[in-house]
Structures are given as structure tokens and as C-alpha cells.
Short mmCIF file of C-alpha atoms in Angstrom, two decimals:
data_model
loop_
_atom_site.label_atom_id
_atom_site.label_comp_id
_atom_site.label_asym_id
_atom_site.label_seq_id
_atom_site.Cartn_x
_atom_site.Cartn_y
_atom_site.Cartn_z
CA MET A 209 -0.07 0.08 -0.02
CA TRP A 210 1.18 3.56 -0.60
CA PRO A 211 1.44 5.30 2.63
CA THR A 212 -1.86 7.09 3.64
CA CYS A 213 -0.36 10.55 3.47
CA ILE A 214 -0.47 10.32 -0.30
CA LYS A 215 -3.99 11.56 -0.04
CA ASN A 216 -3.08 14.74 1.27
CA LEU A 217 -0.80 16.11 -1.38
CA SER A 218 -0.62 19.85 -2.18
CA PRO A 219 -0.69 20.75 -6.20
CA ILE A 220 2.54 21.60 -7.70
CA LYS A 221 2.69 25.03 -9.44
CA TYR A 222 3.97 24.84 -12.93
CA ALA A 223 3.50 21.26 -13.61
CA LEU A 224 4.11 19.97 -17.00
CA GLU A 225 1.10 18.37 -19.27
CA THR A 226 1.48 14.80 -19.58
CA GLY A 227 3.89 13.78 -22.02
CA GLU A 228 5.52 16.87 -22.28
CA LEU A 229 9.24 17.84 -21.59
CA PRO A 230 10.86 20.94 -20.39
CA GLN A 231 12.42 22.99 -22.86
CA TRP A 232 15.92 23.17 -21.10
CA ILE A 233 16.10 19.50 -22.42
CA LYS A 234 16.35 20.60 -26.01
CA GLN A 235 18.47 23.49 -25.10
CA ALA A 236 20.96 21.26 -23.38
CA PHE A 237 21.03 18.96 -26.58
CA ASN A 238 21.67 22.18 -28.62
CA LYS A 239 24.83 23.12 -26.50
CA GLU A 240 26.10 19.97 -27.54
CA ALA A 241 26.12 20.77 -30.96
CA ILE A 242 23.02 18.24 -31.29
CA PHE A 243 20.32 19.92 -33.23
CA ASN A 244 18.50 16.84 -35.26
CA GLU A 245 15.69 16.05 -32.96
CA ASP A 246 15.71 12.43 -34.31
CA GLU A 247 19.12 12.14 -32.18
CA MET A 248 17.32 13.83 -29.00
CA VAL A 249 16.69 10.24 -27.53
CA ILE A 250 14.99 11.21 -24.16
CA PRO A 251 13.27 7.75 -23.24
CA ILE A 252 11.15 9.41 -20.57
CA ARG A 253 7.38 10.40 -20.39
CA PRO A 254 6.26 12.69 -17.59
CA VAL A 255 2.73 11.29 -16.40
CA SER A 256 1.69 13.17 -13.39
CA PHE A 257 3.24 15.55 -10.85
CA LEU A 258 1.12 14.27 -7.99
CA GLY A 259 2.22 17.01 -5.71
CA ASN A 260 3.80 17.58 -2.45
CA PHE A 261 3.87 17.57 1.24
CA SER A 262 6.20 18.63 4.32
CA THR A 263 8.63 16.04 5.78
CA ALA A 264 6.82 15.79 8.75
CA ALA A 265 4.06 14.37 6.88
CA TYR A 266 6.03 11.16 6.11
CA ILE A 267 8.39 10.23 8.59
CA ASP A 268 8.92 6.62 7.38
CA CYS A 269 10.19 7.52 4.06
CA PRO A 270 12.81 5.24 2.99
CA ASN A 271 16.39 6.71 2.87
CA THR A 272 16.02 9.49 5.30
CA PRO A 273 19.56 10.66 6.75
CA GLU A 274 20.11 9.25 9.97
CA HIS A 275 20.80 12.75 11.58
CA HIS A 276 17.24 13.82 10.92
CA ILE A 277 15.71 10.76 12.62
CA GLU A 278 17.80 11.21 15.44
CA ASN A 279 17.19 14.95 15.66
CA ALA A 280 13.40 14.25 15.20
CA ARG A 281 13.31 12.03 18.41
CA TYR A 282 14.20 15.04 20.66
CA SER A 283 11.72 17.46 19.12
CA SER A 284 8.33 16.84 17.64
CA SER A 285 8.46 19.92 15.37
CA TYR A 286 11.98 19.40 14.01
CA LEU A 287 10.89 17.78 10.51
CA ARG A 288 8.36 20.65 10.02
CA HIS A 289 11.23 22.84 9.19
CA ILE A 290 12.71 20.63 6.50
CA GLU A 291 11.75 21.02 2.99
CA LYS A 292 9.18 19.04 1.39
CA TYR A 293 8.69 15.60 -0.20
CA TYR A 294 7.52 15.62 -3.98
CA TRP A 295 5.80 12.74 -5.57
CA PHE A 296 5.90 12.12 -9.62
CA ASP A 297 4.92 9.61 -11.73
CA PHE A 298 6.63 9.00 -14.83
CA ASP A 299 7.52 6.25 -17.65
CA ILE A 300 10.97 5.14 -19.05
CA PHE A 301 11.01 3.30 -22.34
CA SER A 302 13.58 0.43 -22.76
CA SER A 303 15.58 0.59 -26.30
CA ASP A 304 13.41 -2.54 -26.80
CA THR A 305 10.44 -0.53 -26.61
CA LYS A 306 9.52 -2.05 -23.16
CA LEU A 307 7.80 0.47 -20.94
CA ILE A 308 8.53 0.72 -17.12
CA SER A 309 5.92 2.69 -15.00
CA LEU A 310 7.66 4.61 -12.14
CA ARG A 311 6.59 6.59 -9.01
CA MET A 312 9.20 8.87 -7.36
CA VAL A 313 9.05 10.28 -3.77
CA VAL A 314 12.22 12.54 -3.54
CA ASN A 315 12.96 15.14 -0.53
CA GLU A 316 14.56 18.52 -1.42
CA GLY A 317 16.80 18.02 1.63
CA ASP A 318 17.98 20.66 4.38
CA ALA A 319 20.34 23.20 2.98
CA ASP A 320 21.20 24.34 6.43
CA CYS A 321 22.53 20.61 6.80
CA ASN A 322 23.74 20.58 3.17
CA ASP A 323 21.70 17.39 2.63
CA GLY A 324 21.72 15.90 -0.94
CA ARG A 325 18.18 14.58 -1.91
CA TRP A 326 16.58 11.53 -0.61
CA GLY A 327 13.91 9.21 -1.48
CA ALA A 328 13.03 5.96 -3.49
CA VAL A 329 11.47 5.26 -6.96
CA TRP A 330 8.96 2.03 -7.08
CA GLU A 331 7.31 0.38 -9.99
CA ARG A 332 4.07 2.29 -9.59
CA ASN A 333 1.61 -0.85 -10.30
CA THR A 334 3.55 -3.67 -8.29
CA LYS A 335 5.27 -1.33 -5.77
CA GLU A 336 8.42 -3.01 -6.14
CA LEU A 337 11.20 -0.84 -5.20
CA VAL A 338 13.53 -0.11 -8.28
CA ALA A 339 16.11 2.51 -6.80
CA ASP A 340 17.21 4.23 -3.71
CA ILE A 341 17.78 8.11 -3.72
CA LEU A 342 20.36 8.66 -1.20
CA SER A 343 21.85 11.94 0.34
CA THR A 344 25.51 10.95 0.35
CA GLY A 345 27.37 13.92 1.07
CA ASP A 346 27.90 17.61 0.78
CA MET A 347 25.04 18.57 -1.24
CA GLU A 348 25.41 15.13 -3.09
CA THR A 349 22.77 12.74 -4.26
CA THR A 350 23.36 9.33 -5.29
CA ILE A 351 21.05 7.18 -7.39
CA LYS A 352 21.19 3.38 -6.93
CA ALA A 353 19.44 0.75 -8.55
CA VAL A 354 18.83 -1.89 -6.21
CA SER A 355 16.19 -4.33 -8.34
CA GLU A 356 18.04 -6.93 -10.30
CA LYS A 357 14.71 -7.26 -11.97
CA TYR A 358 14.38 -3.81 -13.63
CA ILE A 359 18.20 -3.67 -14.30
CA GLN A 360 18.04 -6.59 -16.48
CA MET A 361 14.38 -5.30 -17.89
CA TYR A 362 15.88 -1.95 -19.03
CA LYS A 363 17.62 -1.94 -22.13
CA PRO A 364 20.14 0.72 -22.36
CA HIS A 365 19.71 3.28 -25.56
CA ASN A 366 23.50 4.40 -24.87
CA THR A 367 22.37 7.76 -25.40
CA TRP A 368 23.66 11.32 -24.11
CA ILE A 369 21.76 12.28 -21.03
CA PRO A 370 21.19 15.99 -20.10
CA ARG A 371 21.58 17.31 -16.62
CA LEU A 372 21.03 20.68 -14.93
CA TRP A 373 22.83 20.26 -11.88
CA ASN A 374 26.05 18.11 -11.35
CA MET A 375 26.05 17.11 -7.58
CA ALA A 376 24.40 13.91 -8.40
CA GLN A 377 26.25 10.11 -8.44
CA TYR A 378 25.43 6.85 -9.56
CA ALA A 379 26.15 3.89 -7.72
CA LYS A 380 26.32 1.42 -10.70
CA GLY A 381 27.04 3.93 -13.83
CA LEU A 382 23.69 2.69 -15.44
CA GLU A 383 21.57 4.58 -17.78
CA LEU A 384 18.68 3.63 -15.73
CA GLU A 385 20.18 5.49 -12.70
CA LYS A 386 20.93 8.51 -14.83
CA LEU A 387 17.44 8.34 -16.38
CA ILE A 388 15.83 8.55 -12.77
CA GLN A 389 17.87 11.55 -11.94
CA LEU A 390 16.98 13.10 -15.28
CA ALA A 391 13.23 12.76 -14.22
CA MET A 392 14.14 14.02 -10.74
CA GLN A 393 15.36 17.09 -12.73
CA ILE A 394 12.28 17.56 -14.80
CA CYS A 395 10.12 16.81 -11.24
CA PHE A 396 12.13 19.92 -9.92
CA TYR A 397 12.95 22.22 -12.77
CA PRO A 398 9.83 21.82 -15.34
CA GLN A 399 10.36 25.51 -16.14
CA ALA A 400 14.22 25.84 -16.09
CA GLU A 401 15.95 27.51 -19.01
CA ILE A 402 19.76 27.60 -20.06
CA THR A 403 20.88 30.80 -20.77
CA GLU A 404 24.09 32.13 -22.02
CA THR A 405 24.94 33.09 -18.15
CA GLY A 406 24.10 29.66 -16.67
CA ILE A 407 20.96 27.92 -15.87
CA SER A 408 17.55 30.02 -14.82
CA ARG A 409 15.79 27.82 -12.33
CA ASP A 410 12.08 28.07 -11.53
CA PRO A 411 11.20 25.20 -8.97
CA GLY A 412 7.67 23.64 -9.69
#
């Protein structure tokens, strides 16, 4: 069962339409001198930005950093001051056209603690855990695929994958992990633009 708190999600501003990808993805390809849209392989389809809620609403979230769990034991209000959880449904397409339906929860992290992001990714129909999202260092996030079933199921496209921010690691170096990180960026930055002076980020 999904946690009961998922019924109390707040809508996310600036959410993309189903299947729509942010403009920054095309801009990122262009900056790599890739202009032919047939070469812009993005095997992700956004399905639904389900919404967000406070960290205190989901105290059982997988992969919550231990220091937050420990601090919450001493203060009932502690988790209310950490950033929010976001829930996001998306599909990934394998190079053999197989579709994998996923649901992600990810926390923005606490800037005062220099957290990375944390959360988890499941197959949204079977609720099987596919990947962990781990806060692993100073503003660093690691994506770790944990299901051998889905690692084997996903056949890579061996394509270049754009990214907005670089503080991300891939535990096994898999394309599947990179696509999960890209889906996270789509969730947090649906309205971002790449400009001559850098990245303009407009979190959803």
C-alpha cells in the first residue's frame, strides 16, 4: 500500500502536461551541438506531478538521513522545518520499446545541513522498489538501482543524457540510474531555462 499521507498532497505549481518535456532539455542538446531532434533520445514520459507535502507528513520515508531521524527523536516539530517531499509518476522506455512505469518520492533536503536529496523509486503498479535516492555528501545525491529484475529489464539506448545540476552520483553507472536522476530534474525544474550565463531555475 502507498502511505496514507499520499492522499493529502498539495498541487505543484508549473507542472508539465502529461508527456511534455521541459524546454531546457532541447537547449541542453543544442549546447552539445545536437540539433537533429531524431538524435535527441529522451526515453522518459512525465505522467503526473502528484504533489508535495511536508517532511513531517512522511516520517517513514525510505532513506531519510540518520541525522534527521535522530534529531526528530528530541523535537516533535523538527521535521516541519525541513523542505518538502515531491511525488512524481513517470514512464521510462527501454530500447526494446518495453515500458517501465515508475513512481518517485524525493525530498529537497535541508540546506542548513548541506543534504543531498533522498527518497525512493518504485514500479507504480507492483510497488516493487526499483532504486534508492540517497543523500551521500555535501549537497550530493546518489541514485542506486537496487532491483536486479528492473536492471535486466531496462535495455539501454546508449544515449547522451542531459542534466541541470552536477551534484549527483550513480552507484552502478547505469543508464537507468541516470534517467531516474533526469526525471528528478524534470520534477524539480519543469520551467528551467539554460541561458548564456548559466541555468535559470524555476522550481515547480
